[in-house]
């Protein structure tokens, strides 16, 4: 079951059904969706994705996925999940654009990574980032992620695979 996490300024908690419109609004924003998954999708696809958080991810306890809140308001999305492309667990996060540049991306990424190391016992955590997404690459660099390799996508774009290793002993590789 996805636990609740707290940082200095953020609350990460499991989604509730009332978050659907905020989730869809976040991912329909082109400034966000251009960096997520396969890029922009339809409102219906995002609503279906939100539904699968409950019917699949939470129902089968597949991985941790959170609604991110700041001062009681929806502020973004976060998850940590097994990923074949990274051959380990990958962090994924997005904040509403009005919060960009506030240091909250770093705070959010650090919280997810800490959960991976401290709670899940992972020895390393990955992130995949589109090469032109310099803001996310800078955030991850500042918190200790290292470039592992580049992947060429079908559309000719490049995705960077990054990794951060745990500092101490862990339960898993």
Coordinates of N, CA and C in Angstrom, one line a residue:
X1 N 0.8 -1.2 0.0 CA 0.0 0.0 0.0 C 0.9 1.2 0.0
X2 N 0.6 2.2 -0.9 CA 1.4 3.4 -1.0 C 1.3 4.2 0.3
X3 N 2.5 4.5 0.9 CA 2.5 5.2 2.2 C 2.4 6.7 1.9
X4 N 2.1 7.5 2.9 CA 2.1 8.9 2.9 C 3.5 9.4 3.2
X5 N 4.0 10.3 2.5 CA 5.4 10.9 2.7 C 5.2 12.4 2.9
X6 N 6.1 12.9 3.7 CA 6.1 14.3 4.0 C 7.5 14.9 3.8
X7 N 7.6 16.1 3.2 CA 8.9 16.8 3.1 C 8.6 18.1 3.8
X8 N 9.6 19.0 3.7 CA 9.4 20.3 4.4 C 8.2 21.1 3.9
X9 N 7.9 21.0 2.6 CA 6.8 21.8 2.0 C 5.8 21.0 1.2
X10 N 6.0 19.7 1.1 CA 5.1 18.8 0.3 C 4.5 17.7 1.1
X11 N 3.4 17.2 0.7 CA 2.7 16.0 1.2 C 2.5 15.1 0.0
X12 N 3.0 13.9 0.1 CA 2.7 12.9 -1.0 C 1.8 11.9 -0.3
X13 N 0.6 11.7 -0.9 CA -0.3 10.7 -0.4 C -1.0 10.0 -1.5
X14 N -1.6 8.8 -1.2 CA -2.3 8.1 -2.3 C -3.4 9.0 -2.9
X15 N -3.6 8.8 -4.1 CA -4.7 9.6 -4.8 C -6.0 9.2 -4.2
X16 N -7.0 10.1 -4.3 CA -8.4 9.9 -4.0 C -9.2 10.2 -5.3
X17 N -10.4 9.7 -5.4 CA -11.1 9.8 -6.6 C -11.3 11.3 -6.9
X18 N -11.4 12.2 -5.9 CA -11.7 13.6 -6.2 C -10.5 14.3 -6.8
X19 N -9.3 13.6 -7.0 CA -8.2 14.2 -7.6 C -8.2 14.0 -9.1
X20 N -9.2 13.4 -9.7 CA -9.2 13.1 -11.1 C -9.1 14.3 -12.0
X21 N -9.8 15.3 -11.7 CA -9.8 16.5 -12.6 C -8.4 17.2 -12.5
X22 N -7.8 17.3 -11.3 CA -6.5 17.9 -11.1 C -5.4 17.1 -11.9
X23 N -5.5 15.7 -11.8 CA -4.6 14.8 -12.5 C -4.7 15.1 -14.0
X24 N -5.9 15.1 -14.5 CA -6.1 15.3 -15.9 C -5.6 16.7 -16.4
X25 N -5.9 17.7 -15.6 CA -5.4 19.1 -15.9 C -3.9 19.1 -16.0
X26 N -3.2 18.5 -15.0 CA -1.8 18.4 -14.9 C -1.2 17.8 -16.2
X27 N -1.7 16.6 -16.6 CA -1.1 15.9 -17.7 C -1.6 16.5 -19.1
X28 N -2.7 17.2 -19.1 CA -3.1 17.8 -20.4 C -2.4 19.1 -20.7
X29 N -1.7 19.6 -19.7 CA -0.9 20.8 -19.9 C 0.3 20.4 -20.7
X30 N 0.5 21.0 -21.9 CA 1.5 20.6 -22.8 C 2.9 20.8 -22.3
X31 N 3.1 21.8 -21.3 CA 4.4 22.0 -20.7 C 4.8 20.8 -19.9
X32 N 3.8 20.1 -19.4 CA 4.1 18.9 -18.6 C 4.1 17.7 -19.5
X33 N 3.1 17.5 -20.3 CA 2.9 16.2 -21.0 C 4.0 16.0 -22.1
X34 N 4.7 17.1 -22.5 CA 5.7 16.9 -23.5 C 6.9 16.1 -22.9
X35 N 7.0 16.0 -21.6 CA 8.1 15.3 -21.0 C 7.7 14.0 -20.4
X36 N 6.4 13.7 -20.4 CA 5.9 12.5 -19.7 C 5.5 11.4 -20.7
X37 N 6.0 10.2 -20.5 CA 5.5 9.0 -21.3 C 5.8 9.2 -22.8
X38 N 4.7 9.0 -23.5 CA 4.8 9.2 -25.0 C 4.3 10.6 -25.4
X39 N 4.3 11.5 -24.5 CA 3.9 12.9 -24.9 C 2.4 13.1 -24.7
X40 N 1.9 14.2 -25.2 CA 0.5 14.5 -25.0 C -0.5 13.4 -25.4
X41 N -1.6 13.3 -24.7 CA -2.6 12.3 -25.0 C -4.0 13.0 -24.8
X42 N -5.0 12.3 -25.1 CA -6.4 12.9 -25.0 C -6.9 12.9 -23.6
X43 N -7.9 13.8 -23.3 CA -8.5 13.8 -22.0 C -9.0 12.4 -21.6
X44 N -9.6 11.7 -22.5 CA -10.1 10.4 -22.2 C -9.0 9.4 -21.9
X45 N -7.9 9.5 -22.5 CA -6.7 8.6 -22.2 C -6.2 8.9 -20.8
X46 N -6.2 10.2 -20.4 CA -5.7 10.6 -19.1 C -6.7 10.1 -18.0
X47 N -8.0 10.2 -18.3 CA -9.0 9.8 -17.4 C -8.9 8.3 -17.2
X48 N -8.7 7.5 -18.3 CA -8.5 6.1 -18.2 C -7.2 5.7 -17.4
X49 N -6.2 6.5 -17.6 CA -4.9 6.3 -16.8 C -5.2 6.5 -15.3
X50 N -5.9 7.6 -15.0 CA -6.2 7.8 -13.6 C -7.0 6.7 -13.0
X51 N -8.0 6.2 -13.8 CA -8.8 5.1 -13.3 C -7.9 3.8 -13.0
X52 N -6.9 3.6 -13.8 CA -6.0 2.4 -13.6 C -5.2 2.5 -12.4
X53 N -5.0 3.7 -11.9 CA -4.3 3.9 -10.6 C -5.0 3.1 -9.5
X54 N -6.4 3.2 -9.6 CA -7.2 2.5 -8.6 C -7.5 1.1 -8.9
X55 N -7.8 0.8 -10.2 CA -8.2 -0.6 -10.5 C -7.1 -1.5 -10.7
X56 N -5.9 -1.0 -11.0 CA -4.8 -1.9 -11.2 C -3.6 -1.6 -10.2
X57 N -3.1 -0.4 -10.2 CA -1.9 -0.1 -9.4 C -2.2 -0.3 -7.9
X58 N -3.2 0.4 -7.4 CA -3.5 0.3 -6.0 C -4.2 -1.1 -5.7
X59 N -5.1 -1.6 -6.5 CA -5.8 -2.8 -6.3 C -4.8 -4.0 -6.2
X60 N -3.8 -4.0 -7.0 CA -2.8 -5.1 -7.1 C -1.5 -4.8 -6.3
X61 N -1.5 -3.6 -5.7 CA -0.3 -3.1 -4.9 C 1.0 -3.3 -5.8
X62 N 0.9 -2.7 -7.0 CA 2.0 -2.9 -8.0 C 3.2 -2.0 -7.7
X63 N 3.0 -0.8 -7.4 CA 4.0 0.2 -7.0 C 3.4 1.4 -6.3
X64 N 4.3 2.3 -5.9 CA 3.8 3.5 -5.2 C 3.6 4.6 -6.1
X65 N 2.4 5.2 -6.0 CA 2.1 6.4 -6.8 C 1.3 7.4 -5.9
X66 N 1.7 8.6 -6.0 CA 1.2 9.7 -5.1 C 0.6 10.9 -5.8
X67 N -0.4 11.5 -5.2 CA -0.8 12.8 -5.5 C 0.1 13.7 -4.6
X68 N 0.7 14.7 -5.2 CA 1.6 15.7 -4.5 C 0.7 16.9 -4.1
X69 N 0.8 17.3 -2.8 CA 0.1 18.5 -2.4 C 1.0 19.5 -1.7
X70 N 0.6 20.7 -1.9 CA 1.4 21.8 -1.2 C 0.3 22.7 -0.6
X71 N 0.4 22.9 0.7 CA -0.6 23.8 1.4 C -2.0 23.3 1.2
X72 N -2.2 22.0 1.1 CA -3.5 21.4 1.0 C -4.1 21.4 -0.4
X73 N -3.3 21.9 -1.4 CA -3.8 21.9 -2.8 C -3.0 21.0 -3.6
X74 N -3.6 20.4 -4.7 CA -2.9 19.5 -5.6 C -1.8 20.3 -6.3
X75 N -0.6 19.6 -6.2 CA 0.6 20.3 -6.8 C 1.4 19.4 -7.8
X76 N 1.0 18.1 -7.9 CA 1.7 17.3 -8.9 C 1.5 15.8 -8.7
X77 N 2.3 15.0 -9.3 CA 2.3 13.6 -9.4 C 3.6 13.0 -9.1
X78 N 3.7 11.8 -8.5 CA 5.0 11.2 -8.2 C 4.8 9.7 -8.2
X79 N 5.8 8.9 -8.6 CA 5.7 7.5 -8.5 C 7.1 6.9 -8.5
X80 N 7.2 5.7 -8.0 CA 8.5 4.9 -8.1 C 8.0 3.5 -8.5
X81 N 8.6 3.0 -9.6 CA 8.1 1.7 -10.1 C 9.2 0.9 -10.8
X82 N 9.0 -0.4 -10.9 CA 9.9 -1.2 -11.7 C 9.8 -0.8 -13.2
X83 N 11.0 -0.7 -13.8 CA 11.0 -0.3 -15.2 C 12.1 -1.1 -16.0
X84 N 11.6 -1.7 -17.0 CA 12.5 -2.5 -17.9 C 13.6 -1.7 -18.5
X85 N 13.3 -0.5 -18.9 CA 14.2 0.3 -19.6 C 15.4 0.7 -18.7
X86 N 15.1 0.8 -17.5 CA 16.2 1.2 -16.5 C 16.7 -0.1 -15.8
X87 N 16.2 -1.2 -16.0 CA 16.6 -2.4 -15.3 C 16.6 -2.3 -13.8
X88 N 15.6 -1.6 -13.3 CA 15.5 -1.4 -11.9 C 14.3 -0.5 -11.6
X89 N 14.2 0.2 -10.5 CA 13.1 1.1 -10.2 C 13.4 2.5 -10.7
X90 N 12.4 3.1 -11.3 CA 12.5 4.4 -11.8 C 11.6 5.4 -11.1
X91 N 12.1 6.6 -10.9 CA 11.2 7.6 -10.3 C 10.6 8.4 -11.4
X92 N 9.4 8.9 -11.2 CA 8.7 9.7 -12.1 C 8.0 10.8 -11.3
X93 N 8.1 12.0 -11.8 CA 7.5 13.1 -11.0 C 7.1 14.3 -12.0
X94 N 6.1 15.0 -11.6 CA 5.7 16.2 -12.3 C 5.0 17.2 -11.3
X95 N 5.4 18.4 -11.5 CA 4.7 19.5 -10.7 C 3.9 20.4 -11.6
X96 N 2.9 21.0 -11.1 CA 2.2 22.0 -11.8 C 3.2 23.1 -12.2
X97 N 3.1 23.6 -13.4 CA 4.0 24.6 -13.9 C 4.2 25.9 -13.1
X98 N 3.1 26.3 -12.3 CA 3.2 27.4 -11.5 C 4.2 27.2 -10.3
X99 N 4.6 26.0 -10.1 CA 5.6 25.7 -9.0 C 7.0 25.5 -9.5
X100 N 7.2 25.5 -10.8 CA 8.5 25.3 -11.4 C 9.4 26.4 -10.9
X101 N 10.7 26.0 -10.7 CA 11.7 27.0 -10.3 C 11.7 27.4 -8.8
X102 N 10.9 26.7 -8.1 CA 10.7 27.0 -6.6 C 11.6 26.1 -5.7
X103 N 12.3 25.1 -6.3 CA 13.0 24.2 -5.6 C 12.2 22.9 -5.1
X104 N 10.9 23.0 -5.5 CA 10.1 21.8 -5.1 C 10.3 20.6 -5.9
X105 N 10.8 20.7 -7.1 CA 11.2 19.5 -7.9 C 12.3 18.7 -7.2
X106 N 13.3 19.5 -6.8 CA 14.4 18.8 -6.1 C 13.9 18.1 -4.8
X107 N 13.0 18.8 -4.0 CA 12.5 18.3 -2.8 C 11.7 17.1 -3.1
X108 N 10.9 17.1 -4.1 CA 10.0 16.0 -4.5 C 10.9 14.8 -4.9
X109 N 11.8 15.0 -5.8 CA 12.7 13.9 -6.3 C 13.4 13.3 -5.1
X110 N 14.0 14.1 -4.2 CA 14.7 13.6 -3.1 C 13.8 12.7 -2.2
X111 N 12.5 13.1 -2.0 CA 11.6 12.3 -1.2 C 11.4 10.9 -1.8
X112 N 11.2 10.9 -3.1 CA 10.9 9.6 -3.8 C 12.2 8.7 -3.8
X113 N 13.3 9.3 -4.0 CA 14.6 8.5 -3.9 C 14.8 8.0 -2.5
X114 N 14.6 8.8 -1.5 CA 14.7 8.4 -0.1 C 13.8 7.2 0.2
X115 N 12.6 7.3 -0.3 CA 11.6 6.2 -0.1 C 12.2 4.9 -0.8
X116 N 12.7 5.1 -2.0 CA 13.3 3.9 -2.6 C 14.4 3.2 -1.9
X117 N 15.3 4.1 -1.3 CA 16.4 3.5 -0.6 C 16.0 3.1 0.8
X118 N 15.3 3.9 1.6 CA 15.0 3.7 3.0 C 13.9 2.7 3.2
X119 N 12.8 2.8 2.4 CA 11.7 1.9 2.7 C 11.7 0.7 1.8
X120 N 12.0 0.9 0.5 CA 12.0 -0.3 -0.4 C 13.3 -1.0 -0.4
X121 N 14.3 -0.5 0.2 CA 15.6 -1.1 0.3 C 16.4 -1.3 -1.0
X122 N 16.1 -0.4 -1.9 CA 16.8 -0.4 -3.2 C 18.2 0.0 -3.1
X123 N 19.1 -0.6 -4.0 CA 20.5 -0.2 -4.0 C 20.8 0.9 -5.0
X124 N 19.8 1.1 -5.9 CA 19.9 2.1 -6.9 C 18.6 2.5 -7.4
X125 N 18.4 3.7 -7.9 CA 17.2 4.2 -8.4 C 17.5 4.9 -9.8
X126 N 16.6 4.8 -10.7 CA 16.9 5.3 -12.1 C 15.9 6.4 -12.4
X127 N 16.2 7.2 -13.4 CA 15.3 8.2 -14.0 C 15.5 8.2 -15.4
X128 N 14.5 8.4 -16.3 CA 14.7 8.5 -17.7 C 14.1 9.9 -18.0
X129 N 14.9 10.7 -18.8 CA 14.6 12.1 -19.0 C 14.9 12.4 -20.5
X130 N 14.0 13.0 -21.2 CA 14.2 13.5 -22.5 C 15.4 14.4 -22.5
X131 N 16.3 14.2 -23.5 CA 17.6 15.0 -23.5 C 17.3 16.5 -23.5
X132 N 16.3 17.0 -24.1 CA 16.1 18.5 -24.1 C 15.5 19.0 -22.8
X133 N 15.1 18.1 -21.9 CA 14.5 18.6 -20.6 C 15.6 19.0 -19.6
X134 N 16.2 20.1 -19.9 CA 17.4 20.6 -19.1 C 17.0 20.8 -17.7
X135 N 15.8 21.3 -17.4 CA 15.4 21.5 -16.0 C 15.4 20.3 -15.2
X136 N 14.8 19.2 -15.7 CA 14.8 17.9 -14.9 C 16.2 17.3 -14.8
X137 N 17.0 17.4 -15.9 CA 18.4 16.9 -15.9 C 19.2 17.7 -14.8
X138 N 19.0 19.0 -14.7 CA 19.7 19.7 -13.7 C 19.3 19.4 -12.2
X139 N 18.0 19.2 -12.0 CA 17.5 18.7 -10.7 C 18.1 17.4 -10.3
X140 N 18.1 16.5 -11.2 CA 18.6 15.1 -10.9 C 20.1 15.2 -10.7
X141 N 20.8 16.0 -11.5 CA 22.3 16.1 -11.3 C 22.6 16.7 -9.9
X142 N 21.8 17.7 -9.5 CA 22.0 18.3 -8.2 C 21.8 17.3 -7.0
X143 N 21.0 16.3 -7.2 CA 20.7 15.3 -6.1 C 21.5 14.0 -6.3
X144 N 22.5 14.0 -7.2 CA 23.4 12.9 -7.2 C 23.2 11.9 -8.3
X145 N 22.3 12.1 -9.3 CA 22.1 11.2 -10.3 C 23.3 11.3 -11.3
X146 N 23.7 10.2 -11.9 CA 24.7 10.1 -12.9 C 24.2 9.6 -14.2
X147 N 24.7 10.1 -15.3 CA 24.3 9.6 -16.6 C 24.8 8.2 -16.9
X148 N 23.9 7.3 -17.3 CA 24.3 5.9 -17.5 C 24.5 5.7 -19.0
X149 N 23.4 6.1 -19.8 CA 23.5 5.9 -21.2 C 22.4 6.7 -21.9
X150 N 22.4 6.9 -23.2 CA 21.4 7.5 -24.0 C 20.7 6.4 -24.8
X151 N 19.4 6.6 -25.0 CA 18.6 5.7 -25.8 C 18.0 6.5 -26.9
X152 N 18.1 6.0 -28.1 CA 17.5 6.6 -29.3 C 16.0 6.1 -29.4
X153 N 15.1 7.1 -29.4 CA 13.7 6.7 -29.5 C 13.3 6.5 -31.0
X154 N 12.1 5.9 -31.2 CA 11.6 5.7 -32.6 C 11.5 7.0 -33.4
X155 N 11.2 8.1 -32.7 CA 11.0 9.3 -33.4 C 12.3 10.1 -33.6
X156 N 13.4 9.5 -33.2 CA 14.7 10.1 -33.4 C 15.2 10.9 -32.2
X157 N 14.3 11.1 -31.2 CA 14.7 11.9 -30.0 C 15.6 11.0 -29.1
X158 N 16.2 11.6 -28.2 CA 17.1 10.9 -27.2 C 16.6 11.0 -25.8
X159 N 16.6 9.9 -25.1 CA 16.2 9.8 -23.7 C 17.5 9.4 -22.9
X160 N 17.7 10.2 -21.9 CA 18.9 9.9 -21.0 C 18.4 9.0 -19.9
X161 N 19.2 8.0 -19.6 CA 19.0 7.1 -18.5 C 20.0 7.5 -17.4
X162 N 19.5 7.9 -16.3 CA 20.3 8.3 -15.1 C 20.1 7.4 -14.0
X163 N 21.1 7.3 -13.1 CA 21.1 6.4 -11.9 C 21.7 7.1 -10.7
X164 N 21.1 6.8 -9.6 CA 21.7 7.2 -8.3 C 21.8 6.0 -7.4
X165 N 22.9 5.8 -6.9 CA 23.2 4.6 -6.0 C 23.0 5.0 -4.6
X166 N 22.5 4.0 -3.8 CA 22.4 4.2 -2.3 C 23.8 4.4 -1.7
X167 N 23.8 5.1 -0.6 CA 25.1 5.3 0.0 C 25.5 4.2 0.9
X168 N 24.5 3.5 1.5 CA 24.9 2.4 2.5 C 24.3 1.1 2.1
X169 N 24.3 0.1 3.0 CA 23.8 -1.2 2.8 C 22.3 -1.1 2.5
X170 N 21.8 -2.0 1.7 CA 20.4 -2.1 1.3 C 20.0 -3.6 1.4
X171 N 18.7 -3.8 1.3 CA 18.1 -5.1 1.4 C 18.1 -5.8 0.0
X172 N 18.0 -4.9 -1.0 CA 17.9 -5.5 -2.4 C 19.0 -4.8 -3.3
X173 N 19.3 -5.5 -4.4 CA 20.3 -4.9 -5.4 C 19.7 -3.8 -6.1

